Coordinates of C-alpha atoms (C1' of nucleotides) in Angstrom, one line a residue:
Chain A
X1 CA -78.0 -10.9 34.0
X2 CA -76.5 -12.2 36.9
X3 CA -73.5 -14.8 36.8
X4 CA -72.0 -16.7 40.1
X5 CA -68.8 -14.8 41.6
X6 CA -66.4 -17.4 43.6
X7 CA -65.1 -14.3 45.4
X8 CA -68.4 -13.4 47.6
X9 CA -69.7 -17.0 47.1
X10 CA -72.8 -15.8 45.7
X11 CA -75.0 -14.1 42.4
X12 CA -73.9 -11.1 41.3
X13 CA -75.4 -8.7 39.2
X14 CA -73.9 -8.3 35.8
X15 CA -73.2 -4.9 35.2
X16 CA -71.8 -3.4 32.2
X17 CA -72.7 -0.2 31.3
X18 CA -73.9 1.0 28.3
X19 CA -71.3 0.6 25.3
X20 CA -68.6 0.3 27.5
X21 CA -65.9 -2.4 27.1
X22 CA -66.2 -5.2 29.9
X23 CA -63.1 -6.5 30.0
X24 CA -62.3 -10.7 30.0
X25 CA -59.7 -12.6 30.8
X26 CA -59.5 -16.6 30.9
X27 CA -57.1 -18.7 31.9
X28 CA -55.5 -20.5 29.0
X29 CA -53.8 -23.5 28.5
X30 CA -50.0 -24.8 29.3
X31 CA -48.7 -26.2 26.4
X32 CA -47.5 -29.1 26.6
X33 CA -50.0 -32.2 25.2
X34 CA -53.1 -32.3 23.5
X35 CA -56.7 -30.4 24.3
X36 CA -58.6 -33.1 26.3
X37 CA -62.1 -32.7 27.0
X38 CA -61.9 -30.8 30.1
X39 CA -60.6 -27.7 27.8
X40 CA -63.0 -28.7 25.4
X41 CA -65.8 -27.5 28.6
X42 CA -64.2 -24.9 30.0
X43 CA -63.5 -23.4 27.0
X44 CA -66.8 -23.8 25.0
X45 CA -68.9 -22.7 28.2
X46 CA -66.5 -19.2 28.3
X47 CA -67.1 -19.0 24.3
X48 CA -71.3 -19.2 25.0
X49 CA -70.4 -16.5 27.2
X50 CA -69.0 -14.1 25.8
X51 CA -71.1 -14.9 22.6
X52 CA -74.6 -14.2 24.7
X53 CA -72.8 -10.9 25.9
X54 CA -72.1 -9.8 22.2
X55 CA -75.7 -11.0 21.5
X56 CA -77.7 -8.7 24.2
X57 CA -74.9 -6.3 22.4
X58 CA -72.4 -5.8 25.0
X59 CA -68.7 -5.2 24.4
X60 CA -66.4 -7.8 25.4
X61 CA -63.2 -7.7 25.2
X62 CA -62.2 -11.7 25.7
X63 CA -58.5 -11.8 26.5
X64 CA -56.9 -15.6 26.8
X65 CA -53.3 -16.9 28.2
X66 CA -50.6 -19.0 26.7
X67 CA -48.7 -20.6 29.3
X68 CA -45.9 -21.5 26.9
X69 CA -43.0 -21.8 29.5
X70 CA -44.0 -24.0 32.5
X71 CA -41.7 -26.7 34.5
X72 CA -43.7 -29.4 31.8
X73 CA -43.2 -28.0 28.7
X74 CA -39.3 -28.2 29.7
X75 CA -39.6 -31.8 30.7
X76 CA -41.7 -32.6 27.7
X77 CA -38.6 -30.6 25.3
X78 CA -36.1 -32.6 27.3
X79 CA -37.6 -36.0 26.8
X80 CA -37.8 -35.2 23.3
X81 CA -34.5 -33.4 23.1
X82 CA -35.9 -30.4 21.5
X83 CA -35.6 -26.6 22.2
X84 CA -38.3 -25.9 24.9
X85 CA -40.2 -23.6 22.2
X86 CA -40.8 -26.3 19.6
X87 CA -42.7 -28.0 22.4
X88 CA -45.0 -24.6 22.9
X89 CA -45.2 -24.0 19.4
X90 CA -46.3 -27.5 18.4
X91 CA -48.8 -27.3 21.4
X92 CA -50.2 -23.9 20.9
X93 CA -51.1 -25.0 17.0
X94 CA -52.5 -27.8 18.1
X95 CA -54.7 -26.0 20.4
X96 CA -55.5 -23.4 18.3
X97 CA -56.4 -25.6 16.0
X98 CA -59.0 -27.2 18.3
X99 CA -60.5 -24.1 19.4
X100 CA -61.2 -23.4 15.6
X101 CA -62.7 -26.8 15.1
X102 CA -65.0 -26.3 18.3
X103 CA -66.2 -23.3 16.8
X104 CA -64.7 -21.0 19.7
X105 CA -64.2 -17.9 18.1
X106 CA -65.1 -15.5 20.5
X107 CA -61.1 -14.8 22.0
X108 CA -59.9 -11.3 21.2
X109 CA -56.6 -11.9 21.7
X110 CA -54.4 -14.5 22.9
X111 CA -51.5 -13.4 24.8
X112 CA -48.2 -15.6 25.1
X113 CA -46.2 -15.9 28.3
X114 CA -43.0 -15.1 27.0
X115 CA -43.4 -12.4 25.2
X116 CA -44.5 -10.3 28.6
X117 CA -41.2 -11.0 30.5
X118 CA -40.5 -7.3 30.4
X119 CA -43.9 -6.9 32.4
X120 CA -43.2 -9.6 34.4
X121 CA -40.1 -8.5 35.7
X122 CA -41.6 -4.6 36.6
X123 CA -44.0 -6.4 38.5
X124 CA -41.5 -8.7 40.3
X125 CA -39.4 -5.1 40.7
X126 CA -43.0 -3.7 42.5
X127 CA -43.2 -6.8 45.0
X128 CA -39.8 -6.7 46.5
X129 CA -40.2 -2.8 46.6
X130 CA -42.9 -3.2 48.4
X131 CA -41.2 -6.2 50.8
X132 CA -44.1 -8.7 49.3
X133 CA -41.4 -10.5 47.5
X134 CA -37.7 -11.8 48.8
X135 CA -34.8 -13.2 46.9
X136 CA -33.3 -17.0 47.5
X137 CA -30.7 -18.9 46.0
X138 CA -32.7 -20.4 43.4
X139 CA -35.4 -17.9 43.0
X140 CA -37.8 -14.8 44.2
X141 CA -40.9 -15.8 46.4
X142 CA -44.2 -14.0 47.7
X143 CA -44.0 -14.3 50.9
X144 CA -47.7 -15.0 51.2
X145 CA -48.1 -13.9 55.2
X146 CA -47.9 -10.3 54.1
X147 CA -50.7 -10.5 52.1
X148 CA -53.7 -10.3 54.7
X149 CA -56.1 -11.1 52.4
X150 CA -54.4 -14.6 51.4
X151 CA -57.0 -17.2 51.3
X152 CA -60.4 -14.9 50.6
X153 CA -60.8 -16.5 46.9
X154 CA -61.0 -20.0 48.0
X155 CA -62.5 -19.0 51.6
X156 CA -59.3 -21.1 53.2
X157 CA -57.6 -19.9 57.0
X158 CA -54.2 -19.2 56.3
X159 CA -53.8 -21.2 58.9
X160 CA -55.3 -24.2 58.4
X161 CA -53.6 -23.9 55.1
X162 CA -50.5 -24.3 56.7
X163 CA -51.9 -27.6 58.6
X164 CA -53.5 -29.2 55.8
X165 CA -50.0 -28.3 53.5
X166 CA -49.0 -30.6 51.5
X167 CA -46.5 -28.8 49.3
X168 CA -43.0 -30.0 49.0
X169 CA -40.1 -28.8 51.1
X170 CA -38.3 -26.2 50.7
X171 CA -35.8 -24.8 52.4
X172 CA -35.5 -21.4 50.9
X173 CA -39.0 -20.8 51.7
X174 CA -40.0 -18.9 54.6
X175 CA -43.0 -20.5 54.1
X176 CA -44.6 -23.4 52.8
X177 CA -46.9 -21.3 50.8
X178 CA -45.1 -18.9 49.2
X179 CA -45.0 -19.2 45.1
X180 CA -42.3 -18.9 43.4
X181 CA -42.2 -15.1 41.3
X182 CA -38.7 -16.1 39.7
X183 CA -37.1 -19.4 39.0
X184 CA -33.5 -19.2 38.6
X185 CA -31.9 -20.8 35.8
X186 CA -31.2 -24.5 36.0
X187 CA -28.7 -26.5 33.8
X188 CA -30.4 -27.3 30.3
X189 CA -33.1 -24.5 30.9
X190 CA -34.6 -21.8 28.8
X191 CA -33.8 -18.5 30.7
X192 CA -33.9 -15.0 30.5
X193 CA -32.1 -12.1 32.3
X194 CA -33.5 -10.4 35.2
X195 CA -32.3 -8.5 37.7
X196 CA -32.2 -11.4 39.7
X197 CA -29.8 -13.7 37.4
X198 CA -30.9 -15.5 34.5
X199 CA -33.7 -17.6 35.2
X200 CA -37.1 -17.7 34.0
X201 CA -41.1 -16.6 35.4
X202 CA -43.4 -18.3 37.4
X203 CA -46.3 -19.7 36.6
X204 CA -48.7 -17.0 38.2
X205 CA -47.2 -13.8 37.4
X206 CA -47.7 -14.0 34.0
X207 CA -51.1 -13.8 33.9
X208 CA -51.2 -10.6 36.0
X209 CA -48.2 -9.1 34.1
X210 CA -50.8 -10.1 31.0
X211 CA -53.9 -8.3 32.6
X212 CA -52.2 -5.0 33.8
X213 CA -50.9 -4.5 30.2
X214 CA -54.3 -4.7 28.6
X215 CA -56.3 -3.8 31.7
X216 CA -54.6 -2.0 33.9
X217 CA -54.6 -2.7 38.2
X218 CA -58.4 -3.8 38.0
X219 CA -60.6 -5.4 35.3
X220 CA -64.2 -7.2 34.8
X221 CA -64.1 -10.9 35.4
X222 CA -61.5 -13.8 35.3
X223 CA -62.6 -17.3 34.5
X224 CA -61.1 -20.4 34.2
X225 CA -61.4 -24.0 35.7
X226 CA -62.1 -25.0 39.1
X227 CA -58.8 -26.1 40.1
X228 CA -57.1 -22.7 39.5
X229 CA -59.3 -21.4 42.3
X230 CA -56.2 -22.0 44.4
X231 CA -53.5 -21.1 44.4
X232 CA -53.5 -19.9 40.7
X233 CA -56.1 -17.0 41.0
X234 CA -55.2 -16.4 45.2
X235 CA -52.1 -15.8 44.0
X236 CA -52.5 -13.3 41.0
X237 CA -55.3 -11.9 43.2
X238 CA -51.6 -11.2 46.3
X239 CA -49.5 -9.9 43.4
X240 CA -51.8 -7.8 41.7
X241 CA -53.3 -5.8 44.8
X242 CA -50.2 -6.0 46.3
X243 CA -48.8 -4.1 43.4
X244 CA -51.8 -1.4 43.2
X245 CA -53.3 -1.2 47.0
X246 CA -56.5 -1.2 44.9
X247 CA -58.8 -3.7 45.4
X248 CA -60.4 -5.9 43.8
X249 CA -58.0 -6.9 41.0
X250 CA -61.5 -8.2 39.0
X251 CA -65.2 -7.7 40.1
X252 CA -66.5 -11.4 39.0
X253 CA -64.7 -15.0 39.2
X254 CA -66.6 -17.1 37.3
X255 CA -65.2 -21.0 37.6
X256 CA -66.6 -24.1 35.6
X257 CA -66.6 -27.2 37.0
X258 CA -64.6 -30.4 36.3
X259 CA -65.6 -33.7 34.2
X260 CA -64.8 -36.9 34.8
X261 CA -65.2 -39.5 32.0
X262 CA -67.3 -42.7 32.2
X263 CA -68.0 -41.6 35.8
X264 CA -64.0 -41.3 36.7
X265 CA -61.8 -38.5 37.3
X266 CA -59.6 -37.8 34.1
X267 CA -56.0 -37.9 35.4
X268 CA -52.8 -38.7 33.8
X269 CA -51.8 -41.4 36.2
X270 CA -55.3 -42.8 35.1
X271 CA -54.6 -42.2 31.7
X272 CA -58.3 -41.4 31.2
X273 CA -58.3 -38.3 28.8
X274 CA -60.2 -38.2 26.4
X275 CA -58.7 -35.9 23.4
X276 CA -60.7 -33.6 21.9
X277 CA -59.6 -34.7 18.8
X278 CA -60.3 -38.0 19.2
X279 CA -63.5 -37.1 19.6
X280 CA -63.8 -34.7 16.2
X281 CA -63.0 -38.2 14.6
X282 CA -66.2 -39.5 14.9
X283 CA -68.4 -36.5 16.2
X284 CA -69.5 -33.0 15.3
X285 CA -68.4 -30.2 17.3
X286 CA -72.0 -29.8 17.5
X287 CA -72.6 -32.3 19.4
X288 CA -69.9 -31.7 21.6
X289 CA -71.2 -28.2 22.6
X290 CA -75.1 -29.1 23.0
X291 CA -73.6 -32.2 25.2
X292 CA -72.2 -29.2 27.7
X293 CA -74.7 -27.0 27.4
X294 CA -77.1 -29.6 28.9
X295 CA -74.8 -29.6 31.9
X296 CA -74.5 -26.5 34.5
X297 CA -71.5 -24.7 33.8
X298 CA -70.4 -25.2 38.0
X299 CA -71.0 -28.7 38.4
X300 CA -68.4 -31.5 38.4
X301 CA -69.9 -33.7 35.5
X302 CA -69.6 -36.4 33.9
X303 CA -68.7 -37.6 30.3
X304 CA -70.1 -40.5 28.7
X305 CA -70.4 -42.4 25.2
X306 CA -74.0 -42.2 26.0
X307 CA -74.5 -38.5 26.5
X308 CA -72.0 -37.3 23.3
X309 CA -74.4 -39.9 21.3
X310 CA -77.7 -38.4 22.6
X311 CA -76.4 -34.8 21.6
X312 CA -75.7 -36.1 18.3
X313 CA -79.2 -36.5 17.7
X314 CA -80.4 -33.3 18.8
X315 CA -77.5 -31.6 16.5
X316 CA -78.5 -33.9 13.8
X317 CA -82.4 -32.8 14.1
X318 CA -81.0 -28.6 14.2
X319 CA -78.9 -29.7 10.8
X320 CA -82.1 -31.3 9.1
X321 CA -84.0 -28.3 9.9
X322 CA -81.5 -25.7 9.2
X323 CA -80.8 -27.6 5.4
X324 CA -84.7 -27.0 5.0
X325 CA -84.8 -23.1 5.8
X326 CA -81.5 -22.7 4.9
X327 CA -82.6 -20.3 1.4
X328 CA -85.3 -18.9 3.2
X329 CA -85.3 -15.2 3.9
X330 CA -85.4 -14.4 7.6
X331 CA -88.7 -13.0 9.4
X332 CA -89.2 -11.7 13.1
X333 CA -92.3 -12.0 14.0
X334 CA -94.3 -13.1 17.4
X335 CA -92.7 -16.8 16.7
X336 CA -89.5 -15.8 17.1
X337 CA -89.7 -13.2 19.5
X338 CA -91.8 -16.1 22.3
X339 CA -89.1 -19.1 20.8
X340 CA -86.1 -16.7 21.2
X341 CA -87.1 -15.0 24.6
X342 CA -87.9 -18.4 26.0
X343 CA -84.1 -19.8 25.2
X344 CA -82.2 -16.7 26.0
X345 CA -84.2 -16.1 29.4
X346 CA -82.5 -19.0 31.5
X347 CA -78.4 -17.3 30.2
X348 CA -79.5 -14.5 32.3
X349 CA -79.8 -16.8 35.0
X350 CA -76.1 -17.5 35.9
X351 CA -76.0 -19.2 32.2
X352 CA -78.4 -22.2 33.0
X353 CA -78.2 -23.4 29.6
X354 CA -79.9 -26.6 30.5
X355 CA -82.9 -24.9 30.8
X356 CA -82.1 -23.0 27.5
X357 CA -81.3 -26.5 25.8
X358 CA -85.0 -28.0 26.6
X359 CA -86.4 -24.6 25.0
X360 CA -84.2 -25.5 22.2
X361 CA -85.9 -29.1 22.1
X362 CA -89.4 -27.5 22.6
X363 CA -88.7 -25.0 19.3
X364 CA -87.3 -28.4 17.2
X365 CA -90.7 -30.2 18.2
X366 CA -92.6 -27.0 16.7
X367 CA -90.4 -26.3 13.9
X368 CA -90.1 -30.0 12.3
X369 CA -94.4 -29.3 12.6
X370 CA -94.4 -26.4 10.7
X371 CA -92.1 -27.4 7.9
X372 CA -94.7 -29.4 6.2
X373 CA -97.2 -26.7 6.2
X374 CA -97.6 -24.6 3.5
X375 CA -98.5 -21.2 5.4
X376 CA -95.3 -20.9 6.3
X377 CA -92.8 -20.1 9.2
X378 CA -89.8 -21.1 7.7
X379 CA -88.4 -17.3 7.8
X380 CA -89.2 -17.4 11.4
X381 CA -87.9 -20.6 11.8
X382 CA -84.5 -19.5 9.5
X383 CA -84.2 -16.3 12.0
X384 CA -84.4 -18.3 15.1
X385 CA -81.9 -20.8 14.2
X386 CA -79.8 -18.2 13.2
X387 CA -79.6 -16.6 16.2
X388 CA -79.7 -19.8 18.0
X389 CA -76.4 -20.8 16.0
X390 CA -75.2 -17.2 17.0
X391 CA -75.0 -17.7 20.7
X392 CA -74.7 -21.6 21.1
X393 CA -72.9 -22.5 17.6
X394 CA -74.8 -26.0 17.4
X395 CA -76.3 -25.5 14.6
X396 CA -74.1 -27.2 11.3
X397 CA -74.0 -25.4 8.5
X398 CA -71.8 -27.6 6.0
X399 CA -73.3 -27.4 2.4
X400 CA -73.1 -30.7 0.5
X401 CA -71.8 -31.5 -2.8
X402 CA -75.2 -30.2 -4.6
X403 CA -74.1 -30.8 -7.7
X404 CA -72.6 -34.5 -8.0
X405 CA -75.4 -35.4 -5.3
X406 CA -78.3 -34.9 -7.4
X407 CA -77.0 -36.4 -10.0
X408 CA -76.5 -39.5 -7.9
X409 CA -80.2 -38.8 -5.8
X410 CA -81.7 -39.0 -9.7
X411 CA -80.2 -42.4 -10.6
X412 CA -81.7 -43.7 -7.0
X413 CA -85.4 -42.4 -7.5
X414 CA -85.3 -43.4 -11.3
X415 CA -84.2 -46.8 -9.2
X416 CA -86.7 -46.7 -6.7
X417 CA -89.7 -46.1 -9.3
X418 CA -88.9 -48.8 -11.8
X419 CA -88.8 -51.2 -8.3
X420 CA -84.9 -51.6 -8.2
X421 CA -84.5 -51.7 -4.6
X422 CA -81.4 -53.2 -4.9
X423 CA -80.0 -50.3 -6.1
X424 CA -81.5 -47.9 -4.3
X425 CA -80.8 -49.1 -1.5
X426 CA -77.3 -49.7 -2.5
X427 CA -76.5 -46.1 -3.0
X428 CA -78.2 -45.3 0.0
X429 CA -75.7 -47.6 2.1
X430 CA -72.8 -46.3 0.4
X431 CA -73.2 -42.6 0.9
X432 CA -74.2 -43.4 4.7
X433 CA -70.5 -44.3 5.1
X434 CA -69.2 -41.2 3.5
X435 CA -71.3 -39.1 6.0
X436 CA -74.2 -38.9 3.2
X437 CA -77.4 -40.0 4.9
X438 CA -80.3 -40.4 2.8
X439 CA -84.1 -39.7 3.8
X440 CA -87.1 -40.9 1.7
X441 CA -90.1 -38.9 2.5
X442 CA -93.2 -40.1 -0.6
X443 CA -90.8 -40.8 -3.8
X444 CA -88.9 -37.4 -2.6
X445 CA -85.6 -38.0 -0.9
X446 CA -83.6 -35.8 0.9
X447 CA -79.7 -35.5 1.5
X448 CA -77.6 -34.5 4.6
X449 CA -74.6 -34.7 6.9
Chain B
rG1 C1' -58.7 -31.5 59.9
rG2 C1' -60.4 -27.0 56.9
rG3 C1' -63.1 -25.1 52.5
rU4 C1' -66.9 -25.4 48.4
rA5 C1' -71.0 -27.4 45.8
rG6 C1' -74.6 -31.0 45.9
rG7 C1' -78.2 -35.4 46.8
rU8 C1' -85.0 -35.1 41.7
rG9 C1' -87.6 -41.1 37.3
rG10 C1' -83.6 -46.6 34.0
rC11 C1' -79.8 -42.4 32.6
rA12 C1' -78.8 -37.1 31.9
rG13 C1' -80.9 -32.7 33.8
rA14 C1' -84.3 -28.0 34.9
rG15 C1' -87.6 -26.1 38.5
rC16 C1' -85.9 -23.1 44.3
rG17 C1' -93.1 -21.8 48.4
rG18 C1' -99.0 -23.5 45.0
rC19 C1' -100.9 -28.8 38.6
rG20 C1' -92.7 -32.3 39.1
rA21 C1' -89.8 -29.2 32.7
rU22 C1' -86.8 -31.2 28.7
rG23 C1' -83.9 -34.9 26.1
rC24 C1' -82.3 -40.0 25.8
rG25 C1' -84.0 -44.9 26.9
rC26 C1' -88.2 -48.2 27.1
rG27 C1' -93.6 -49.8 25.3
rG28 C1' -97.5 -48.9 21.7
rG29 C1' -99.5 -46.5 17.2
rA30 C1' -99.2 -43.5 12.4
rC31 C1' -96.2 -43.0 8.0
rU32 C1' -92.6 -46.1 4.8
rG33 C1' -90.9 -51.0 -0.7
rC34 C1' -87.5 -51.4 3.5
rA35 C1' -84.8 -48.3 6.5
rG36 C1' -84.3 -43.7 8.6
rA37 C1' -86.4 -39.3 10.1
rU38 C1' -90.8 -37.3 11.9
rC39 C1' -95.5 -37.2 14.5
rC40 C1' -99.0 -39.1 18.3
rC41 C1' -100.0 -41.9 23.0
rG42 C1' -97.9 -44.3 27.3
rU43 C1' -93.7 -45.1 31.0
rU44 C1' -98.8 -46.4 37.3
rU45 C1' -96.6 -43.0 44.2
rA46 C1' -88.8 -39.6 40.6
rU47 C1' -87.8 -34.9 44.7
rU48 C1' -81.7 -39.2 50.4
rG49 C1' -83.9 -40.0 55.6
rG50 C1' -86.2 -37.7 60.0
rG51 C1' -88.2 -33.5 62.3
rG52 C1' -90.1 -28.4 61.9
rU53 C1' -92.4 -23.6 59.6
rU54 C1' -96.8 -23.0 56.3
rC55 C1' -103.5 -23.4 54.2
rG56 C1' -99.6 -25.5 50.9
rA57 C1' -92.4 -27.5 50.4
rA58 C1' -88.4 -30.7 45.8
rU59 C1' -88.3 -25.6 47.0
rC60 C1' -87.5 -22.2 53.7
rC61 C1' -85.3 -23.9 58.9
rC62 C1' -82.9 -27.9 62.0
rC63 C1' -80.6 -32.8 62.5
rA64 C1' -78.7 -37.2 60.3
rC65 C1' -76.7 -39.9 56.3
rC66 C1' -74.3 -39.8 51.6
rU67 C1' -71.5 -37.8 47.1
rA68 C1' -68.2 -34.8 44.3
rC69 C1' -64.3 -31.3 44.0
rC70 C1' -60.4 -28.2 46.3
rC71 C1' -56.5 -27.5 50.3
rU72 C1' -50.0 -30.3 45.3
rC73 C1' -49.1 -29.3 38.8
rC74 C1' -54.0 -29.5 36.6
rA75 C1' -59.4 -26.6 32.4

RNA sequence: GGGUAGGUGGCAGAGCGGCGAUGCGCGGGACUGCAGAUCCCGUUUAUUGGGGUUCGAAUCCCCACCUACCCUCCA
């Protein structure tokens, strides 16, 4: 398949050999609020991924960042008057807790900023060995002009960097663009020893003292959002082959774009995000991951009432097929093989799951025809969504309350028959607000959520 | 000022040299106690503008205009 790479602008050839382990990392969260919607993206595209690899039976191995010290979370813990780690606890739960109820459950392993400091500091150690890295009063810097390649991830000059800068002043900086490696401790911060005083990391070390522990100085491809392009990844990209003289640190930088809501850009001083869970109030997770996938991973897109409502439906139709095949045994035949060929094809495109998505729509057309036939392709149909559910996760799966339900559908039709529409009717109302809907298709009703 | 990606119907969004997908919306019909779901038909010149290459361009080239994002913490 091929998948676009940031670094050489351009499609690149997948290539994993044969049962080897192609290895993953994504940049995770910092931990200091709520998911918002932009994660929501971001992370559900990189879950599709890394679920089609496992599907076309590649190995993954899907490593994912905790940024659980950061300049925020200590200004959140202050505000609160809390230790800085009940802030990154709290968060992390909470965003663990989202990725579960998104249904992305493709991460390997999640790896927390502050238990690396060890590897953090050798790679610090490396740098100033090296003269990369220099010491100031309040911490250790790259010093980002002796990196040559500075600026070939986001195709920037160096020098027009420099004009267009608009980073605050600093006067132990040589430069304007160096990062800092090492923040030294500040009244009322967390800190930890180094061989530069107590202090504590910054923010783009850690992912590459993260990578070289699982990976090693090189490893398959790193994702995250577009914004980390610079000077997140430019930087990790300076440390890390500064560190091993052995380029590239990664062979594909896959970004996704950004999405604004109701057609503007989700900022704080907006205060336009949307929460994830606010969201999950009203909405499947279903919906919220067939509402990406008709979206191209790379494009800055937008987020609307309209769109979440018009995946609903198309989730809702996969659920009322699914609850029909659902104790059907599964069967491959030619069905299955055109329906799943025809939805997979486009992911090897650089994962245009729009086109997947209207393959999807064209098998639901098909399907809901075929259900009421009596020849049957409901174990084709049961095989297909299955594997549809298995790269996408759209398709809902929640059994009902059988039991107290059909007690309930009984009175309704017994109801319906004597000409009691009152009642009928009734009941049907009433179990539409506890997420019941009711169907009648003849004097046969059908239940689902 | 520099960098990147784009401009397709009412909206979202594919196609990237040869009848312009798909979904929503809208109009009509079938079915239904009603509703919903589903199915069928329709939505007449939708490819930013102007040049060019070609037998043929939304697709390739040039120019113009416009948009979004990045160059500062951000998914």
């Amino acid at each position: 398949m091929e998948i676009f790479d940031t670094l050489s602008n351009s499609l690149k050839e997948l290539k994993t050999a044969n049962g080897k382990r192609f290895n993953v990392f994504v940049c995770g969260p910092t931990v200091y609020d709520k998911p918002h919607l932009g994660h929501a993206r971001t992370y559900i595209f990189f879950d599709i991924f890394i679920r089609y690899l496992r599907y076309k039976g590649l190995h993954p191995f899907y490593l994912m960042n905790i940024t659980d010290i950061d300049d925020k979370i200590i200004k959140k813990a202050n505000s609160e008057n809390v230790p800085y780690d009940e802030i990154s606890r709290r968060y992390s739960a909470e965003f663990f807790k989202i990725m579960k109820a998104l249904r992305n459950e493709s991460v390997n392993y999640y790896a927390f900023a502050t238990d690396f400091i060890n590897e953090i500091i050798s790679q610090i150690s490396r740098l100033m060995d090296r003269g990369y890295a220099y010491e100031t009063s309040d911490g250790v810097y790259y010093s980002v002009e002796k990196f040559a390649d500075y600026g070939k991830l986001s195709h920037q000059d160096i020098s027009q960097l420099k004009a267009g800068a608009r980073v605050e002043t600093n006067e132990n900086k040589k430069s304007p663009l160096d990062f800092a490696l090492w923040k030294k401790r500040k009244p009322n911060e967390p800190y930890w020893d180094s061989p530069w005083g107590e202090g504590r990391p910054g923010w783009h070390i850690e992912d590459t003292a993260i990578t070289e522990r699982f990976f090693g100085y090189h490893y398959d491809l790193h994702g995250g959002g577009i914004d980390l392009i610079f000077p997140h990844h430019e930087a990790e990209i300076a440390q890390m082959e500064a560190i091993s003289g052995k380029p590239p640190l990664v062979d594909y930088w896959v970004h996704t774009g950004h999405l604004s809501v109701e057609n503007v850009k989700m900022s704080k001083s907006l205060g336009n995000f949307i929460t994830v869970e606010e969201i999950l109030k009203d909405y499947w997770p279903e919906s919220i991951r067939l509402l990406f996938i008709g979206m191209n991973y790379r494009d800055t897109s937008n987020f609307s009432m309209d769109g979440l409502n018009n995946s609903q439906i198309i989730a809702e139709r996969l659920t009322w097929i699914y609850r029909k095949v659902a104790d059907v045994e599964t069967q491959r035949k030619e069905n299955y093989e055109t329906f799943i060929n025809e939805i997979t094809e486009p992911l090897d495109k650089n994962m245009n799951t729009p086109e997947s998505l209207a393959n999807i729509n064209a098998f639901i057309r098909w399907a809901t025809n075929e259900l009421g036939k009596t020849d049957g392709k409901n174990g084709e149909i049961r095989a297909i969504l299955d594997d549809i559910d298995s790269i996408f996760g759209i398709v809902r799966k929640a059994p009902l309350p059988e039991g107290l339900l059909n007690t309930v559908l009984e009175i309704r039709k017994r109801a319906r028959a004597n000409g009691d529409y009152g009642t009928s009717d009734k009941i049907r109302s009433d179990l539409s607000k506890l997420g019941i809907k009711i169907e009648d298709k003849g004097n046969e009703s059908f239940a689902w959520w």
